[in-house]
CSV table of C-alpha atoms and ligand atoms in Angstrom, one decimal:
chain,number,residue,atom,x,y,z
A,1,UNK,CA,14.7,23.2,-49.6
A,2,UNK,CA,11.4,22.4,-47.5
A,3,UNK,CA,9.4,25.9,-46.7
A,4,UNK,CA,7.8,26.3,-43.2
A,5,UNK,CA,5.6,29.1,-42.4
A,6,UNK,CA,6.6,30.3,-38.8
A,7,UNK,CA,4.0,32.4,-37.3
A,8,UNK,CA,5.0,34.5,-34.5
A,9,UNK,CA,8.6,34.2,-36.4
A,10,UNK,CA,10.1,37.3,-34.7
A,11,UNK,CA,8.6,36.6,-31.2
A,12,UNK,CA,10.7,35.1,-27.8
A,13,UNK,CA,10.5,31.5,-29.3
A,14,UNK,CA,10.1,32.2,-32.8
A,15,UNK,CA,13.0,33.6,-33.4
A,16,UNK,CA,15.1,30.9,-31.9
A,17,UNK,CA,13.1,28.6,-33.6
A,18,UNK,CA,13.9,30.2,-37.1
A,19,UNK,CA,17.6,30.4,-36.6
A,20,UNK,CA,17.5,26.6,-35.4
A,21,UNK,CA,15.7,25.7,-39.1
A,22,UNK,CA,17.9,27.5,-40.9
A,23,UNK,CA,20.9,25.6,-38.8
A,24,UNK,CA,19.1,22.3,-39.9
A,25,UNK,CA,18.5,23.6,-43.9
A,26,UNK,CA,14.9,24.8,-43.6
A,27,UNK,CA,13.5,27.9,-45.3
A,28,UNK,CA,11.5,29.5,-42.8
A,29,UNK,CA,8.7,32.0,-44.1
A,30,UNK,CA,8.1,34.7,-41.1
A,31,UNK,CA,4.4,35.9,-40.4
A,32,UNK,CA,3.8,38.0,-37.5
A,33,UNK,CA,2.1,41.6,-36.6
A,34,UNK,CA,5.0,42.9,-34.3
A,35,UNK,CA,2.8,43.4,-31.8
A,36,UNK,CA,4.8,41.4,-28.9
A,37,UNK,CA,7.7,41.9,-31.3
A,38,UNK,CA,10.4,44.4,-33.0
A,39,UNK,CA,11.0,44.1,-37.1
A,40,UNK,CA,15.1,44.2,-35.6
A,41,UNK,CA,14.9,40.7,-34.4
A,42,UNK,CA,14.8,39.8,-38.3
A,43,UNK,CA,18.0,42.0,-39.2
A,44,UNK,CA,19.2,39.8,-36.0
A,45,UNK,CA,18.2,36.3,-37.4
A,46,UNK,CA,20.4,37.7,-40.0
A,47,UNK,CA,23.0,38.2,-38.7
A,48,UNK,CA,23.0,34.9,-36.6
A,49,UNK,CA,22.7,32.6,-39.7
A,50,UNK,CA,23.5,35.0,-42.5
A,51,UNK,CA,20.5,34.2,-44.2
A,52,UNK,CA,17.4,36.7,-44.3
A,53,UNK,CA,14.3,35.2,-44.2
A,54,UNK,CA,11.3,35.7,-46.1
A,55,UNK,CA,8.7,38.2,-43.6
A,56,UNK,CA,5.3,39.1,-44.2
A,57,UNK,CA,3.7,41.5,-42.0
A,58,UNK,CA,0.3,40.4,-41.0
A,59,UNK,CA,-2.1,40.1,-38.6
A,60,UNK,CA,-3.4,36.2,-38.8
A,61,UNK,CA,-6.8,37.2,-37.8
A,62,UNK,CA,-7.2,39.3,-40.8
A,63,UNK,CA,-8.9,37.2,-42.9
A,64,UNK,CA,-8.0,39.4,-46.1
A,65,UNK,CA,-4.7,39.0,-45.3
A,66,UNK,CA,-4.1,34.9,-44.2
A,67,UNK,CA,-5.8,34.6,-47.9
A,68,UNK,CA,-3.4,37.1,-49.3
A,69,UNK,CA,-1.1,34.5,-47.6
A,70,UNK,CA,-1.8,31.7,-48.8
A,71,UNK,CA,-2.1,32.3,-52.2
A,72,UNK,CA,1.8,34.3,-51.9
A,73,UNK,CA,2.7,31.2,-50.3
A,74,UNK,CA,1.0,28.0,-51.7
A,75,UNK,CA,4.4,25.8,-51.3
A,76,UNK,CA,4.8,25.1,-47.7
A,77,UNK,CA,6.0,21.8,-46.3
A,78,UNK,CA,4.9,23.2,-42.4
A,79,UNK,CA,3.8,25.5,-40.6
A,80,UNK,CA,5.1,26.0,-37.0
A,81,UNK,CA,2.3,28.4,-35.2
A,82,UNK,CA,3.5,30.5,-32.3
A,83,UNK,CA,1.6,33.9,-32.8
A,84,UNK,CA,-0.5,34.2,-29.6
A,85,UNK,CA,-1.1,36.5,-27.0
A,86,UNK,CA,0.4,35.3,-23.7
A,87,UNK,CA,0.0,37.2,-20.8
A,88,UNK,CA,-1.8,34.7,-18.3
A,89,UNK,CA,-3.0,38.1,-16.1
A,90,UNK,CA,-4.1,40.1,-19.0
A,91,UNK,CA,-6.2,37.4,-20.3
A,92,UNK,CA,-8.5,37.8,-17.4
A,93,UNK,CA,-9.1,41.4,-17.5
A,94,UNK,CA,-8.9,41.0,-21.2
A,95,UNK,CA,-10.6,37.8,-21.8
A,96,UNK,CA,-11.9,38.2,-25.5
A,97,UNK,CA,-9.0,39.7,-26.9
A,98,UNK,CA,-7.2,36.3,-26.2
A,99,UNK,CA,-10.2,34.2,-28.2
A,100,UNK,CA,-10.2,36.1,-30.4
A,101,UNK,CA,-6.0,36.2,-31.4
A,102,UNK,CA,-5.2,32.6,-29.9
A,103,UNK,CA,-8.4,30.8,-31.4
A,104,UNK,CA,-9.2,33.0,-34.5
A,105,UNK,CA,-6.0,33.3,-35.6
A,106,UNK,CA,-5.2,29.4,-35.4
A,107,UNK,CA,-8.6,28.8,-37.5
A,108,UNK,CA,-8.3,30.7,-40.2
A,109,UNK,CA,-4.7,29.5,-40.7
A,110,UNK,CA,-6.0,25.9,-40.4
A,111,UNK,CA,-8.9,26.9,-42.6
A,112,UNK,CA,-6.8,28.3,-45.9
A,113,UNK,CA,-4.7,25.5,-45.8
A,114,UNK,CA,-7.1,22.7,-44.9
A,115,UNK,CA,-6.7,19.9,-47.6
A,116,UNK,CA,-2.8,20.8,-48.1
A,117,UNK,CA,-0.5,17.6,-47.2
A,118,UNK,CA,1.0,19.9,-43.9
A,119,UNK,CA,3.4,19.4,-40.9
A,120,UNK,CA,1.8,21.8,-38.8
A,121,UNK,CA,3.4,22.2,-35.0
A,122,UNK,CA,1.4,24.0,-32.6
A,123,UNK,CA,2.8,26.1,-29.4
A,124,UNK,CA,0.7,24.9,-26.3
A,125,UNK,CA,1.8,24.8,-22.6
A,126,UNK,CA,2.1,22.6,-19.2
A,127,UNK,CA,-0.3,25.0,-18.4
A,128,UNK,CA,-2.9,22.3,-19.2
A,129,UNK,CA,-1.9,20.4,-16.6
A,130,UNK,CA,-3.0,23.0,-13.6
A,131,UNK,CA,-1.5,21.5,-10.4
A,132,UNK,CA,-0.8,17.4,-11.6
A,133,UNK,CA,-1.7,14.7,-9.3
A,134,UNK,CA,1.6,12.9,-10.1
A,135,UNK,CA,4.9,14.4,-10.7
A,136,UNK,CA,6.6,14.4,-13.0
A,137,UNK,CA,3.6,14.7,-15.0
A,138,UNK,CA,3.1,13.0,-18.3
A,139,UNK,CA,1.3,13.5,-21.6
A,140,UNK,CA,-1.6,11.2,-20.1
A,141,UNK,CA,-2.2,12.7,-17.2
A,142,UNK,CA,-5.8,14.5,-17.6
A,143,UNK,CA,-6.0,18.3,-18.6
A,144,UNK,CA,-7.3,20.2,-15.6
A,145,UNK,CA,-10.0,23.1,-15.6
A,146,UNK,CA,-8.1,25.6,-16.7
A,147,UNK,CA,-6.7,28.8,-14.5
A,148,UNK,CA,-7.2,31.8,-16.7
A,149,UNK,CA,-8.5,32.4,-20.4
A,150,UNK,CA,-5.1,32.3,-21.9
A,151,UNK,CA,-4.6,28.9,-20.4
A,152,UNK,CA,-8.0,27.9,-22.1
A,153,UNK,CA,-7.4,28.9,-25.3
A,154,UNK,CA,-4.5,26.5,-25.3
A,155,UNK,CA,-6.5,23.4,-24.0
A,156,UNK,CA,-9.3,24.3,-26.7
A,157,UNK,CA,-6.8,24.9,-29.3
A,158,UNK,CA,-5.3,21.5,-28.9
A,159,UNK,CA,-9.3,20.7,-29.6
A,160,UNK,CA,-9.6,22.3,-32.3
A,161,UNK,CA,-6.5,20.9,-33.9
A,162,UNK,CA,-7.7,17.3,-33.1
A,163,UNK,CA,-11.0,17.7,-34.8
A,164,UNK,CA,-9.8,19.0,-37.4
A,165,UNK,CA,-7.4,15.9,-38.1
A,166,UNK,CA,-10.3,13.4,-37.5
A,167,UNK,CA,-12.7,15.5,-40.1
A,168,UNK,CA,-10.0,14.2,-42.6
A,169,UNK,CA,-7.9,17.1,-43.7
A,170,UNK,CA,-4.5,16.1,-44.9
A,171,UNK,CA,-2.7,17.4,-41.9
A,172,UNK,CA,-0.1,16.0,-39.5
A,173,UNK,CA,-0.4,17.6,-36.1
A,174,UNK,CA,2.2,17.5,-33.2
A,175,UNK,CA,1.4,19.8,-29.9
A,176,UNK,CA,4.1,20.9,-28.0
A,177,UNK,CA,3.1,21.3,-24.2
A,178,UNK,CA,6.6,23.6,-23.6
A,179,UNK,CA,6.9,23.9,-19.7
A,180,UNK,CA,8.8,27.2,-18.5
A,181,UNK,CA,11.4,28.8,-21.3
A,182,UNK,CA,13.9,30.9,-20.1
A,183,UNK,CA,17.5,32.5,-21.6
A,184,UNK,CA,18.1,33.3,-25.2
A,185,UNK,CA,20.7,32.6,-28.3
A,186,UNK,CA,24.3,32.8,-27.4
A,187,UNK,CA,25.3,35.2,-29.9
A,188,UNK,CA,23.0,37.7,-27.2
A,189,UNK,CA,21.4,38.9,-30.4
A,190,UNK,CA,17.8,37.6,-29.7
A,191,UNK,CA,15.8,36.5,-26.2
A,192,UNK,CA,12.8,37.7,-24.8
A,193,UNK,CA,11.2,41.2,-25.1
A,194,UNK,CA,8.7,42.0,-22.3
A,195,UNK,CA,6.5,44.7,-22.7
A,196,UNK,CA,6.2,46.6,-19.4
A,197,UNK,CA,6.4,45.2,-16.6
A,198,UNK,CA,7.5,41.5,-17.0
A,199,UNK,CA,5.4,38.8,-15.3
A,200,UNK,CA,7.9,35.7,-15.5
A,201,UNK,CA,10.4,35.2,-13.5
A,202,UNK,CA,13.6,35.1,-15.3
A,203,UNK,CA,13.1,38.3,-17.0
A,204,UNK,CA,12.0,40.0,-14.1
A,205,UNK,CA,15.4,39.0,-12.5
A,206,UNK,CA,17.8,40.3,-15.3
A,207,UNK,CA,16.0,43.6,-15.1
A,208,UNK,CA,16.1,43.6,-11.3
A,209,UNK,CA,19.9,42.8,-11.7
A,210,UNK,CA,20.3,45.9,-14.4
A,211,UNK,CA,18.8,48.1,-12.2
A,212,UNK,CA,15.9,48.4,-14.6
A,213,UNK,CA,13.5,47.1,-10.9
A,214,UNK,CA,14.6,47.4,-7.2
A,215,UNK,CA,14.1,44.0,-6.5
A,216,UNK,CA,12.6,41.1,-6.8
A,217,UNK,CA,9.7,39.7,-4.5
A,218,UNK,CA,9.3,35.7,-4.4
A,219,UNK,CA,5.7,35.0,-4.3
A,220,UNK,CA,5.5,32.3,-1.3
A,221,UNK,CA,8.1,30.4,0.3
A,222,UNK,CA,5.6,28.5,2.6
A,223,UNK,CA,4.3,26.0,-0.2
A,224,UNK,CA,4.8,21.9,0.1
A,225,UNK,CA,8.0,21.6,-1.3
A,226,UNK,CA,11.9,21.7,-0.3
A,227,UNK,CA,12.7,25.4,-0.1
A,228,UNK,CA,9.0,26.3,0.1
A,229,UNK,CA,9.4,28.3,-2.4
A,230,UNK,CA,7.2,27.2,-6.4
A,231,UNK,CA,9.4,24.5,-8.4
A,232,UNK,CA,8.8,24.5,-11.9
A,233,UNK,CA,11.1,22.7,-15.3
A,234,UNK,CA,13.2,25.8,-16.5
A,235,UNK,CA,14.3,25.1,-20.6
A,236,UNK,CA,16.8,26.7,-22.2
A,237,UNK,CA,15.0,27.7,-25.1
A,238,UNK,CA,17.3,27.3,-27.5
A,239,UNK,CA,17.0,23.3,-26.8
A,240,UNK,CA,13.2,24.5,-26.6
A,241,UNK,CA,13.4,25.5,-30.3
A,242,UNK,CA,15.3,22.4,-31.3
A,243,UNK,CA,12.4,20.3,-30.4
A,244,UNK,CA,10.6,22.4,-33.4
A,245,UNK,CA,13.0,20.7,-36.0
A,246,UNK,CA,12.9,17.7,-34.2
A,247,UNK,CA,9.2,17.7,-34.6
A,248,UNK,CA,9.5,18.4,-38.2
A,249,UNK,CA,11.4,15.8,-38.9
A,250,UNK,CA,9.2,13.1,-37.3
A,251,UNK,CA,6.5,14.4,-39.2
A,252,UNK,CA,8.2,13.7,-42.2
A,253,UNK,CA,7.9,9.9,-41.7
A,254,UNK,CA,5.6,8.0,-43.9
A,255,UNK,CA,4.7,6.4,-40.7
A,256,UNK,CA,3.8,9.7,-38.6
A,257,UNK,CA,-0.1,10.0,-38.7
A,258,UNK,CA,-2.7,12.0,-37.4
A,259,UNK,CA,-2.3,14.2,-34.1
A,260,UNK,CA,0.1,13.3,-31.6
A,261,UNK,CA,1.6,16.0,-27.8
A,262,UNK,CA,4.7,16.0,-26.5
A,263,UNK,CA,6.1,17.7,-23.4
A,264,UNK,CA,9.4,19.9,-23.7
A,265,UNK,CA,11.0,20.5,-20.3
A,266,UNK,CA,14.4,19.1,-18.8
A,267,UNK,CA,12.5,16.3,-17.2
A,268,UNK,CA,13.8,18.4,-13.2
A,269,UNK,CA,12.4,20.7,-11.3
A,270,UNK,CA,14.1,23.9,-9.7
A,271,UNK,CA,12.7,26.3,-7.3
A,272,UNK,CA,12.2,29.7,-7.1
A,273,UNK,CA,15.3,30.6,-4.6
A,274,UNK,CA,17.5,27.8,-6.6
A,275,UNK,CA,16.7,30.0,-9.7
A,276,UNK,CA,18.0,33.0,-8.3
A,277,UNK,CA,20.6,31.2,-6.5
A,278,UNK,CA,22.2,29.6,-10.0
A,279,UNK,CA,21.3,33.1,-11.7
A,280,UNK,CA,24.1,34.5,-8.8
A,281,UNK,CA,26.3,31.9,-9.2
A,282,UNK,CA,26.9,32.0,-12.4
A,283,UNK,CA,26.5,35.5,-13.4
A,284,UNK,CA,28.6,36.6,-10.4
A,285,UNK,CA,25.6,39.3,-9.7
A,286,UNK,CA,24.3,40.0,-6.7
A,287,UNK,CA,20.2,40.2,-6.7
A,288,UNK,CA,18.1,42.6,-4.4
A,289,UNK,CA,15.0,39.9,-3.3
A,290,UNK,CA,13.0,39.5,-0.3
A,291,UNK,CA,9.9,36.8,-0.2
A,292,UNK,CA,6.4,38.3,-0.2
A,293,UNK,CA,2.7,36.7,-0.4
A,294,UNK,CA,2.1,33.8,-2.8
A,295,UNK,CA,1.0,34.9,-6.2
A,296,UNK,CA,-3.2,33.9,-6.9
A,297,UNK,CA,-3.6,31.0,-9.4
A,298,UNK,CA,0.2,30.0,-9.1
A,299,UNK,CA,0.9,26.4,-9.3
A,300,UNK,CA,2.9,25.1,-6.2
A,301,UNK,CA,4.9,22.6,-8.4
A,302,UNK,CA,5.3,20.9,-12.0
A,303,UNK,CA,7.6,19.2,-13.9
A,304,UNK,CA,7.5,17.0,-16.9
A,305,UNK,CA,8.3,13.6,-17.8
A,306,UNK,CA,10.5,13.8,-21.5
A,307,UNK,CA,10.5,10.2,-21.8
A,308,UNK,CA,8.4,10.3,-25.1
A,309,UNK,CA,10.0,13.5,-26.3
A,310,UNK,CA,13.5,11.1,-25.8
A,311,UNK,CA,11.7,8.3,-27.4
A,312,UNK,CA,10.1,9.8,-30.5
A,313,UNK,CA,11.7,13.1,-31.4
A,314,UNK,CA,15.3,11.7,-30.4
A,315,UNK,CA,15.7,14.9,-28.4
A,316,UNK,CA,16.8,15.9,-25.6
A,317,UNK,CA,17.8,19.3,-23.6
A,318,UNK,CA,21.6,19.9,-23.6
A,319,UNK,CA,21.9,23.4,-22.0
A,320,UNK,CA,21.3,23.8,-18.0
A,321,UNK,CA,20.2,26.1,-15.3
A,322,UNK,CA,23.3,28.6,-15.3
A,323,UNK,CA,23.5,28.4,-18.9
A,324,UNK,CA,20.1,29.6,-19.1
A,325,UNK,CA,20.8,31.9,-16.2
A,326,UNK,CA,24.3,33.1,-18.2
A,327,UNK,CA,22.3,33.9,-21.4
A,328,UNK,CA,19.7,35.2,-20.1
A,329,UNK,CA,22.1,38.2,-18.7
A,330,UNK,CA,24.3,38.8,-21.7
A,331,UNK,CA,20.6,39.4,-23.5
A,332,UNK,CA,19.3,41.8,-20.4
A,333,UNK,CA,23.3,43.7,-21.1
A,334,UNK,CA,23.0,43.7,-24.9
A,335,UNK,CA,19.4,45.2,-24.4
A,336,UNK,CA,21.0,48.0,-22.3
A,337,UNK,CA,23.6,48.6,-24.6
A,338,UNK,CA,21.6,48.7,-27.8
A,339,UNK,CA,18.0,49.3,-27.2
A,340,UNK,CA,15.4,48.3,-30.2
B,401,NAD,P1,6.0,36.1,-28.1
B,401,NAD,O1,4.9,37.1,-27.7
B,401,NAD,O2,7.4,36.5,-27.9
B,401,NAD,O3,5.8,35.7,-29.6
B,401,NAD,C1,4.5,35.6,-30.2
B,401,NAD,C2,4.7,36.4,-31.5
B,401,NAD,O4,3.5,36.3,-32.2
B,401,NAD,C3,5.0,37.9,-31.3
B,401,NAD,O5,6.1,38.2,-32.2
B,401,NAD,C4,3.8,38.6,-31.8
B,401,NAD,O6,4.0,39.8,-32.4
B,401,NAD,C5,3.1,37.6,-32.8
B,401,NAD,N1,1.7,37.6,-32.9
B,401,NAD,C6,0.8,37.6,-31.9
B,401,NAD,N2,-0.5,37.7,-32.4
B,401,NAD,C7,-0.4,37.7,-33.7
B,401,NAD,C8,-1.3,37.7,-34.8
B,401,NAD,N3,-2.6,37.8,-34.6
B,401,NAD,N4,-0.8,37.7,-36.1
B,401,NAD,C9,0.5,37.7,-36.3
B,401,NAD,N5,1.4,37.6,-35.3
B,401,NAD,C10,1.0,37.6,-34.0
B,401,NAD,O7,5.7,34.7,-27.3
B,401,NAD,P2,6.6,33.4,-27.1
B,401,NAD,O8,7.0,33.4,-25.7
B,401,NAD,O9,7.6,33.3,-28.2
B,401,NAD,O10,5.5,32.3,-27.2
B,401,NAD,C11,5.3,31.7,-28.5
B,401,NAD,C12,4.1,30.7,-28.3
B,401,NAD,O11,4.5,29.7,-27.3
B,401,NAD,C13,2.8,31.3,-27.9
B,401,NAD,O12,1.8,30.6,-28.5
B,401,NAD,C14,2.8,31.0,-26.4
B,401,NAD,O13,1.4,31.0,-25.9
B,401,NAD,C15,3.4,29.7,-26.3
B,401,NAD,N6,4.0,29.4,-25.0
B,401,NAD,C16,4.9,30.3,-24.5
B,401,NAD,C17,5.5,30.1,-23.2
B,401,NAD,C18,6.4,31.1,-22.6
B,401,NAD,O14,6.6,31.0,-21.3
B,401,NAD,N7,7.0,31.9,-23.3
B,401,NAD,C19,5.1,28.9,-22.5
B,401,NAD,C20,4.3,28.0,-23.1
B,401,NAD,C21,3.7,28.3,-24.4
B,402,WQD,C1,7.7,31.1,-12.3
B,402,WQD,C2,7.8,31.0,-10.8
B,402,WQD,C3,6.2,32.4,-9.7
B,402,WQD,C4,7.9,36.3,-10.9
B,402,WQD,C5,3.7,31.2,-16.8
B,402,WQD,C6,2.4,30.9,-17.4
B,402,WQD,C7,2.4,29.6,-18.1
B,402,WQD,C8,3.5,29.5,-19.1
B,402,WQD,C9,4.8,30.0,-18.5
B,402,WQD,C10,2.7,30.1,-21.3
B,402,WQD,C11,6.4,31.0,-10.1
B,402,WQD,C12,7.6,32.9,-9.4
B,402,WQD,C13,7.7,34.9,-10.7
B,402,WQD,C14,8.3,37.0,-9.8
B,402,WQD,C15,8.3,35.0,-8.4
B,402,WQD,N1,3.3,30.4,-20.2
B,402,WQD,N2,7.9,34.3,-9.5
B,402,WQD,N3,8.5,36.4,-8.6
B,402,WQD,O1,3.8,31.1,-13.6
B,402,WQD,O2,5.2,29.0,-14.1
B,402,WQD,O3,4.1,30.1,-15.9
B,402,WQD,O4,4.7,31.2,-17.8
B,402,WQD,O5,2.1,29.1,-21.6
B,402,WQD,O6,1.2,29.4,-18.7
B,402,WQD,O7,1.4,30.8,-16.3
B,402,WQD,O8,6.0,31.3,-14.9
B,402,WQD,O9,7.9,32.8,-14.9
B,402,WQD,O10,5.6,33.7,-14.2
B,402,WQD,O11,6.8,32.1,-12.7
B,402,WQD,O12,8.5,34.5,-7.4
B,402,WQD,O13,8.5,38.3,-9.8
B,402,WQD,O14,8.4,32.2,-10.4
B,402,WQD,O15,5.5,32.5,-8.5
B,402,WQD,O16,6.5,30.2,-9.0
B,402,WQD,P1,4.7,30.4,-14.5
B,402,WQD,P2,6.6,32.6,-14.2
């Protein structure tokens, strides 16, 4: 069985990502520091697959520890890296913290296992793209200057990963630019776990509809598009951690080489008011929103073209907006019913 380190294993998409490897007949190898993350969500993997997987507790910009790492795990096949910091408003009050964990972290992984034949799959964002010219936007279109620190580290990560293939090292690289991820796993066993006050949208909506928040304000609905309220491509990310595998697998061709970036969306947009309209349809809920000021540094629109995704991973997204709405709620309930 092919080993592949996960980093950020028991995070949002980590998590789905390990149960989906272990679906396909992977053996993933969990890294991550818990500290956007609860050691439960492995006892939950287990349950889910009825496999436990291998964890080891560490944070990846120790360097002690990623050589500790290395040498307990010299047999990988891949390594999918997710660990990250990724809240886009603290990474301009805090801007060295997210360098330092985003950039750091992804070096020193890179640098104990440069020579090593790897797979290695990197988590970056549509963030990259700022506000396109053309829509939907495509892997070609030029990276923009970017909004915040966290949105850097992604565009200089993708760098960083593309120098190191050209200095030679034995690594295959594939970027995924992921646009917005929403829901969870349909057992309601794992989703996303915001710490304090959540930022994105969908989470802020199940805890508005638990009663956890009042309401929910919708930043704008005077921007250039049909509602006027921000349209972005929602993924369910359980297809969202398909596309992992999928990536794996192309990898695994003799005639894969080098560094290649694929976008992972649906390919269509949805607004802001159409998300809360499909999150009442089909949870039958009720939500308590009104429509305040835009949001600084918000995009008005962005959605991705999945052509190449289609073409070269022979993926595609399955699950749609009130799916993702739907699980998204029975993970806000379960949460309620049995905290971490
Ligand atoms: P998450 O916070 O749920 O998961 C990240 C995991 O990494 C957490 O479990 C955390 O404990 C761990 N981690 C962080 N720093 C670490 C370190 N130094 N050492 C070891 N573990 C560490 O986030 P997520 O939503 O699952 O995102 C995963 C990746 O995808 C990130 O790189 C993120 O930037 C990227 N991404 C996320 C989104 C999104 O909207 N969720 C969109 C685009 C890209
Ligand atoms: C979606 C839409 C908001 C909350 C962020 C990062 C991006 C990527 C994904 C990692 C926007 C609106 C939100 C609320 C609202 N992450 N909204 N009321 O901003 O597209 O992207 O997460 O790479 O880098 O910037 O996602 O979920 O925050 O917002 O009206 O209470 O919902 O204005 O239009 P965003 P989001």
């Amino acid at each position: 069985m092919s080993k592949i380190l996960v980093t950020g294993g028991l995070g949002y998409i980590g998590s789905h990502t390990v149960v989906e490897l272990i679906n396909a007949g992977y053996e993933p190898v969990i890294v991550d520091d818990l500290s956007n993350s609860h050691p439960k969500i492995l006892e939950q993997i287990t349950k889910i697959t009825g496999k436990k997987p291998v964890f080891h507790q560490l944070d990846l910009c120790d360097d002690a520890s990623v050589k500790n790492l290395a040498t307990a795990e010299p047999r990988i096949s891949g390594i999918i890296h997710f660990a990250a910091s990724k809240a886009v408003g603290e990474s301009v009050q805090q801007p060295l913290k997210y360098y330092r964990n985003n950039i750091y972290s992804l070096v020193n992984l890179l640098n104990v296992y440069y020579g090593k034949p790897l797979n290695f799959v990197f988590s970056s964002s549509c963030t990259v793209y700022g506000q396109p010219d053309e829509l939907p936007v495509t892997e070609s279109a030029p990276v923009k200057p970017a909004e915040s620190p966290y949105g850097n580290t992604k565009q200089i990560a993708e760098e960083i990963l593309k120098d190191t293939i050209a200095s030679g090292a034995n690594y295959k690289v594939i970027a995924l630019r992921y646009f917005n991820p929403v829901g969870a796993h349909e057992s309601a066993l794992i989703g996303e776990l915001p710490i304090g006050v959540p930022q994105n949208l969908v989470p802020f909506i199940t805890q508005t509809a638990i009663g956890k928040r009042e309401k929910i304000t919708v930043f704008g609905d005077d921007y250039n598009t049909p509602d006027g309220s921000c349209v972005r491509d929602y993924i369910h990310v359980v297809d969202l951690a398909k596309a992992h595998v999928a990536a794996l697998k192309l990898m695994e061709k003799e005639s894969f080489k080098g560094y290649d970036v694929f976008n992972l969306g649906t390919g269509v947009g949805n607004s802001v008011l159409e998300v809360i309209a499909a999150f009442e349809r089909s949870t039958g809920v009720k939500l308590n929103y009104t429509i305040g000021p835009r949001r600084s540094g918000d995009v008005e629109q962005v959605w991705g073209d999945v052509t190449k995704a289609k073409d070269q991973l022979h993926w595609q997204t399955m699950l749609d907006i009130d799916t993702m709405m739907k699980s998204a709620w029975a993970w806000e309930k379960y949460l309620s019913q049995n905290p971490l």
